[in-house]
Coordinates of C-alpha atoms in Angstrom, one line a residue:
M43 CA 65.6 153.4 116.5
D44 CA 62.5 153.8 118.7
A45 CA 64.2 156.1 121.5
M46 CA 60.6 156.8 123.9
G47 CA 58.8 153.3 124.1
G48 CA 61.2 151.6 126.9
D49 CA 60.4 151.4 130.6
L50 CA 64.1 153.4 131.4
G51 CA 63.3 155.9 129.6
P52 CA 65.5 157.9 126.1
A53 CA 68.2 158.3 128.8
E54 CA 69.3 154.3 129.1
V55 CA 69.1 154.5 124.8
V56 CA 71.1 157.0 124.6
A57 CA 73.7 155.0 127.1
A58 CA 73.0 152.0 125.0
V59 CA 74.2 154.2 122.2
Q60 CA 77.2 155.4 123.8
L61 CA 78.0 151.6 124.5
V62 CA 78.3 150.8 120.8
L63 CA 79.6 153.7 119.6
A64 CA 82.8 152.8 121.1
D65 CA 83.1 150.3 118.4
A66 CA 84.3 152.6 115.4
A67 CA 82.5 150.1 113.2
M68 CA 79.4 150.2 114.1
D69 CA 76.9 151.7 111.7
P70 CA 75.3 155.1 112.1
V71 CA 72.0 155.1 114.8
T72 CA 69.6 157.3 114.6
L73 CA 67.2 158.0 117.8
V74 CA 63.2 158.8 116.8
G75 CA 61.9 160.7 120.0
D76 CA 61.1 164.1 121.3
E77 CA 64.6 166.1 120.0
A78 CA 64.1 168.5 123.6
V79 CA 64.3 165.7 125.3
L80 CA 67.0 163.6 123.0
R81 CA 69.3 166.4 122.7
P82 CA 70.4 167.4 126.2
L83 CA 70.7 163.2 127.1
L84 CA 72.8 162.8 123.6
A85 CA 75.2 166.2 124.4
A86 CA 75.8 164.8 128.7
A87 CA 76.7 161.4 126.7
G88 CA 79.3 163.2 124.8
L89 CA 77.7 162.5 121.5
A90 CA 76.3 166.3 120.8
D91 CA 78.7 166.1 117.9
N92 CA 79.6 162.3 116.8
P93 CA 77.9 161.7 113.4
R94 CA 77.1 158.6 113.4
V95 CA 74.4 159.7 115.4
S96 CA 71.9 161.6 114.8
I97 CA 67.9 162.3 115.7
H98 CA 64.5 162.3 114.1
H99 CA 62.1 164.0 115.6
A100 CA 58.3 162.9 116.5
S101 CA 55.9 164.7 119.1
E102 CA 54.0 161.5 120.8
V103 CA 54.5 158.3 122.6
I104 CA 52.5 155.1 121.7
T105 CA 52.5 154.1 126.0
M106 CA 52.0 150.3 127.2
E107 CA 48.7 150.9 127.7
D108 CA 47.3 152.0 124.7
K109 CA 45.5 149.8 123.0
P110 CA 47.7 149.1 119.6
L111 CA 45.0 149.8 116.5
Q112 CA 43.7 152.9 118.1
A113 CA 47.2 154.1 119.2
L114 CA 48.8 153.3 115.6
K115 CA 45.4 156.0 114.0
R116 CA 45.8 158.7 116.8
K117 CA 49.2 159.1 117.2
K118 CA 50.5 159.1 113.7
D119 CA 53.6 161.3 115.1
S120 CA 54.6 158.6 117.9
S121 CA 58.4 157.5 117.9
M122 CA 57.5 153.9 116.6
V123 CA 55.7 155.1 113.9
R124 CA 58.2 157.3 112.7
A125 CA 61.1 154.9 113.4
I126 CA 58.9 152.1 111.6
D127 CA 57.9 154.5 107.9
L128 CA 61.9 155.0 108.1
V129 CA 62.0 151.5 107.3
K130 CA 59.6 151.5 105.2
T131 CA 61.3 154.6 102.9
G132 CA 64.8 153.1 103.0
A133 CA 65.9 155.7 105.2
A134 CA 66.7 153.0 107.9
R135 CA 67.7 149.3 107.3
V136 CA 66.4 148.1 110.8
T137 CA 64.4 149.6 114.0
I138 CA 64.1 148.4 116.8
S139 CA 61.6 149.2 119.5
C140 CA 61.0 148.4 123.1
G141 CA 57.5 150.0 122.7
N142 CA 54.5 148.1 123.0
T143 CA 54.5 144.6 121.4
G144 CA 51.2 145.0 120.0
A145 CA 51.7 148.2 118.4
L146 CA 54.8 147.4 117.1
M147 CA 53.6 144.3 115.4
A148 CA 50.7 146.0 114.3
G149 CA 52.4 148.7 112.9
S150 CA 55.1 147.1 110.9
T151 CA 52.1 144.7 109.6
L152 CA 50.0 147.4 108.4
R153 CA 53.4 149.8 107.2
L154 CA 54.8 147.2 105.7
R155 CA 53.0 144.2 104.6
M156 CA 54.2 140.9 104.7
M157 CA 57.1 139.7 102.7
E158 CA 56.3 138.0 99.6
G159 CA 54.5 134.3 100.0
V160 CA 54.6 135.1 104.0
E161 CA 50.5 135.6 105.4
R162 CA 52.1 136.3 109.2
P163 CA 54.8 137.4 111.1
A164 CA 56.9 135.8 114.0
L165 CA 58.6 136.8 116.6
A166 CA 62.0 134.7 117.0
A167 CA 64.1 135.1 120.4
V168 CA 68.0 133.4 121.2
I169 CA 67.6 130.8 124.1
P170 CA 71.7 129.3 125.5
R171 CA 70.8 125.5 125.1
E172 CA 73.6 123.0 125.8
G173 CA 76.7 124.1 123.4
G174 CA 75.0 127.0 122.6
H175 CA 72.1 128.6 121.5
F176 CA 68.4 128.0 119.6
I177 CA 65.9 130.1 117.6
L178 CA 62.6 129.8 119.7
I179 CA 59.9 131.6 116.6
D180 CA 57.1 132.0 117.1
A181 CA 57.6 133.7 120.2
G182 CA 54.3 135.8 120.3
A183 CA 53.3 137.4 117.3
N184 CA 50.8 134.5 116.3
P185 CA 49.4 132.1 118.7
E186 CA 47.1 130.7 116.7
P187 CA 48.4 130.2 113.3
R188 CA 47.5 127.5 110.6
P189 CA 50.0 124.8 109.2
E190 CA 51.4 127.0 106.6
H191 CA 52.3 129.7 109.0
L192 CA 54.9 127.3 111.0
V193 CA 56.0 126.2 108.0
H194 CA 57.1 130.3 106.9
N195 CA 58.0 130.4 110.1
A196 CA 60.5 127.6 110.2
I197 CA 61.8 129.5 107.3
L198 CA 62.2 132.6 109.0
G199 CA 63.9 131.1 111.9
A200 CA 66.3 129.2 109.6
N201 CA 67.1 131.7 107.9
Y202 CA 67.3 133.9 110.9
A203 CA 70.3 131.2 112.9
K204 CA 72.8 131.3 109.9
V205 CA 72.7 135.5 110.6
I206 CA 72.5 135.3 114.3
L207 CA 74.1 132.3 115.5
G208 CA 76.7 131.3 112.6
V209 CA 75.1 128.4 111.4
A210 CA 75.6 127.1 108.5
N211 CA 72.8 124.7 108.2
P212 CA 70.8 125.0 110.8
R213 CA 69.0 121.9 112.2
V214 CA 65.0 122.8 112.3
G215 CA 62.5 121.0 115.3
L216 CA 58.7 121.3 115.8
I217 CA 57.8 121.3 119.3
S218 CA 55.2 118.2 120.2
I219 CA 54.2 115.8 122.5
G220 CA 56.6 113.3 120.9
T221 CA 58.6 112.5 118.4
E222 CA 56.9 109.3 117.1
E223 CA 54.8 109.5 113.8
G224 CA 51.5 111.3 114.5
K225 CA 52.2 112.1 117.8
G226 CA 50.7 115.6 118.7
N227 CA 47.9 117.3 117.5
T228 CA 46.2 118.3 114.1
L229 CA 48.1 121.8 113.9
T230 CA 51.3 118.9 115.2
T231 CA 50.9 116.5 112.5
E232 CA 50.2 118.6 109.5
T233 CA 52.9 120.8 109.9
N234 CA 54.9 118.0 110.3
D235 CA 54.0 116.3 107.1
R236 CA 54.4 120.1 105.2
L237 CA 58.1 120.1 106.8
K238 CA 59.4 117.0 105.4
R239 CA 58.2 117.9 101.7
I240 CA 60.2 120.7 101.9
N241 CA 63.5 119.2 103.8
G242 CA 66.1 120.3 101.5
I243 CA 65.3 123.9 101.6
I244 CA 65.5 123.8 105.3
N245 CA 67.3 121.3 107.5
Y246 CA 64.2 119.4 109.2
V247 CA 64.9 116.6 111.5
G248 CA 61.4 116.3 112.9
P249 CA 59.3 116.4 116.0
V250 CA 60.9 117.3 118.9
E251 CA 59.8 116.8 123.0
G252 CA 60.3 119.7 125.8
F253 CA 63.0 117.5 127.6
Q254 CA 65.0 117.8 124.3
V255 CA 64.5 121.4 124.4
F256 CA 67.2 122.6 125.8
R257 CA 70.1 119.8 124.4
D258 CA 72.0 120.0 122.3
T259 CA 69.4 118.8 119.6
V260 CA 67.9 121.4 117.3
D261 CA 69.5 125.0 116.3
V262 CA 65.5 126.2 115.5
I263 CA 62.4 125.2 117.2
V264 CA 59.1 125.7 116.1
C265 CA 55.5 126.5 117.6
D266 CA 52.9 128.5 117.7
G267 CA 53.6 131.9 119.3
F268 CA 50.9 130.6 122.3
V269 CA 53.1 127.6 123.5
G270 CA 56.4 129.8 121.7
N271 CA 55.6 132.6 124.5
T272 CA 54.9 130.4 126.9
L273 CA 57.7 128.8 126.8
L274 CA 60.3 131.9 125.9
K275 CA 58.7 133.9 129.2
T276 CA 58.9 130.2 131.7
W277 CA 62.7 130.4 130.7
E278 CA 63.4 133.8 132.1
S279 CA 62.1 133.3 135.1
L280 CA 63.4 129.9 135.5
A281 CA 67.0 131.6 134.4
K282 CA 66.4 134.4 137.1
F283 CA 64.8 131.6 139.7
I284 CA 68.3 129.8 139.4
T285 CA 70.4 132.7 139.3
S286 CA 68.6 134.2 143.3
L287 CA 68.8 130.2 144.1
L288 CA 72.4 129.8 143.5
K289 CA 73.2 133.3 145.2
Q290 CA 71.2 132.0 148.2
E291 CA 73.0 128.5 149.1
L292 CA 76.6 130.2 147.9
K293 CA 75.8 133.0 151.0
A294 CA 74.6 129.6 153.7
N295 CA 77.8 129.8 155.2
P296 CA 81.6 131.0 155.2
L297 CA 82.6 127.3 153.9
R298 CA 80.7 128.5 150.3
M299 CA 82.0 131.3 150.6
G300 CA 85.0 130.8 150.2
G301 CA 84.7 128.1 147.2
A302 CA 82.1 130.5 145.5
V303 CA 85.3 133.5 145.6
L304 CA 87.5 130.8 143.6
A305 CA 84.5 129.7 141.4
K306 CA 83.6 133.4 140.5
G307 CA 85.3 132.7 137.2
A308 CA 82.9 129.7 136.5
F309 CA 79.9 131.7 138.1
D310 CA 80.2 135.0 135.5
A311 CA 80.8 132.5 132.9
L312 CA 77.1 131.0 133.9
K313 CA 75.3 133.9 134.4
S314 CA 76.6 135.2 130.8
R315 CA 75.8 132.3 129.2
M316 CA 71.7 132.4 130.7
N317 CA 71.1 136.1 130.6
P318 CA 68.3 136.8 129.0
D319 CA 70.1 140.5 127.7
R320 CA 72.7 138.5 125.6
Y321 CA 71.1 139.1 122.6
G322 CA 69.1 141.8 123.3
G323 CA 65.5 141.6 121.5
A324 CA 63.7 139.5 119.0
P325 CA 62.7 140.1 115.4
L326 CA 59.5 140.3 113.5
L327 CA 60.2 138.2 110.5
G328 CA 58.1 138.1 107.1
V329 CA 57.6 141.9 107.0
R330 CA 59.0 143.8 104.6
G331 CA 61.6 145.5 106.8
N332 CA 63.8 144.3 109.3
I333 CA 62.2 145.4 112.5
L334 CA 63.5 144.4 115.9
K335 CA 61.7 144.0 119.3
A336 CA 63.2 144.1 122.9
H337 CA 62.6 143.8 126.1
G338 CA 60.0 146.7 127.8
S339 CA 62.6 146.9 130.6
S340 CA 65.9 146.9 128.5
N341 CA 69.0 148.0 130.3
R342 CA 71.5 149.9 128.0
H343 CA 73.2 146.2 127.9
A344 CA 70.2 144.8 125.9
L345 CA 69.7 147.9 123.4
A346 CA 73.5 147.4 122.7
S347 CA 72.9 143.9 122.2
A348 CA 70.2 144.7 120.3
I349 CA 71.9 147.7 118.2
R350 CA 74.5 144.8 117.5
A351 CA 72.0 141.9 116.2
A352 CA 70.7 144.5 114.5
A353 CA 73.7 145.7 112.5
K354 CA 74.6 141.6 111.6
I355 CA 71.2 141.5 110.4
I356 CA 71.7 144.3 108.3
H357 CA 74.9 143.1 106.8
Q358 CA 74.0 140.0 106.3
D359 CA 71.1 140.5 104.0
L360 CA 68.5 138.2 106.1
Y361 CA 65.3 139.7 104.1
Q362 CA 66.5 138.5 100.6
H363 CA 67.8 135.0 101.5
T364 CA 64.3 134.3 103.4
E365 CA 62.0 135.7 100.4
S366 CA 64.1 133.6 97.8
D367 CA 63.2 130.2 100.3
V368 CA 59.6 131.1 101.0
A369 CA 58.9 131.4 97.2
R370 CA 61.0 127.7 96.7
A371 CA 58.7 125.9 99.6
N372 CA 55.7 127.6 98.4
A373 CA 56.0 125.9 94.7
L374 CA 56.6 122.2 96.4
L375 CA 53.6 122.6 99.0
A376 CA 51.6 124.0 95.7
A377 CA 52.4 120.6 93.8
P378 CA 50.3 117.2 94.6
A379 CA 51.9 115.6 97.7
P380 CA 53.8 112.1 96.6
V381 CA 51.6 109.4 97.4
A382 CA 53.3 106.7 99.3
T383 CA 53.9 104.0 97.5
P384 CA 52.6 100.6 99.2
A385 CA 55.2 97.8 100.5
S386 CA 55.3 94.9 98.3

């Protein structure tokens, strides 16, 4: 785990590790960063002698202000680069970082390379909806994809939904401006045609509109990184706005405040459902290894959620199942498209 890249510093990372290691079944955690900084923090948290925590020293840090490619070249002993290399060598099975997103994506792609059959990586985010949650993919890695990239995103997202949401046969939808055939831009219509051809490898239910996103319509929503990142940040902003507005209205007079006390359990449940920290991060899918991107501003609870999500990814072998499905889909799409038979 990259311990140095977040806005709140390595102390918050150590606090997250302390939270997750309260579970005796949790996997060991390696913190990558400046040993002189990390050792006192581990000692203060009572983790100095814990056999499930180790330090991998890295002398440099890639900051949010660094240009990704320049930073990767200049700061080869950065905590982010060293953490990615642990996955590359097999010393770690997943890396978590809340550092520079561009650097993490570029570093993961360059050092790990892409999964066989996949050309571009994608970020997957977990968002609450009616009756549960859905996977949004791509949440910002590839803003200008081709149709084949979105097909791969659908497969990546479906396999991630099986792991993180526990859905056996996740419903996959393609975001568009209408559900009718032919609606949308060229990217959407061409992607829709390809997704229909691989139905069976994934459970594709067709295009979905914006007003369906938060209903119990699909478990995976596929879109380009520009739309996905905009949707993700809009939802996060809306969640905070609704929470703030609710507090303001409940404090408007004593009667409402009394009602709020009686309904505290319901409000706590609502807050938990809408909390962006619940899953703690977005995996960078499609690369040869498991990389999880957490928010730069992640607190200890969000980082603890990310570590728990990483454990799920490890134990359910997300990578192997995804690569197999991509190979099958690419073979189907390489074959001549079926010719529609004219109606008699």
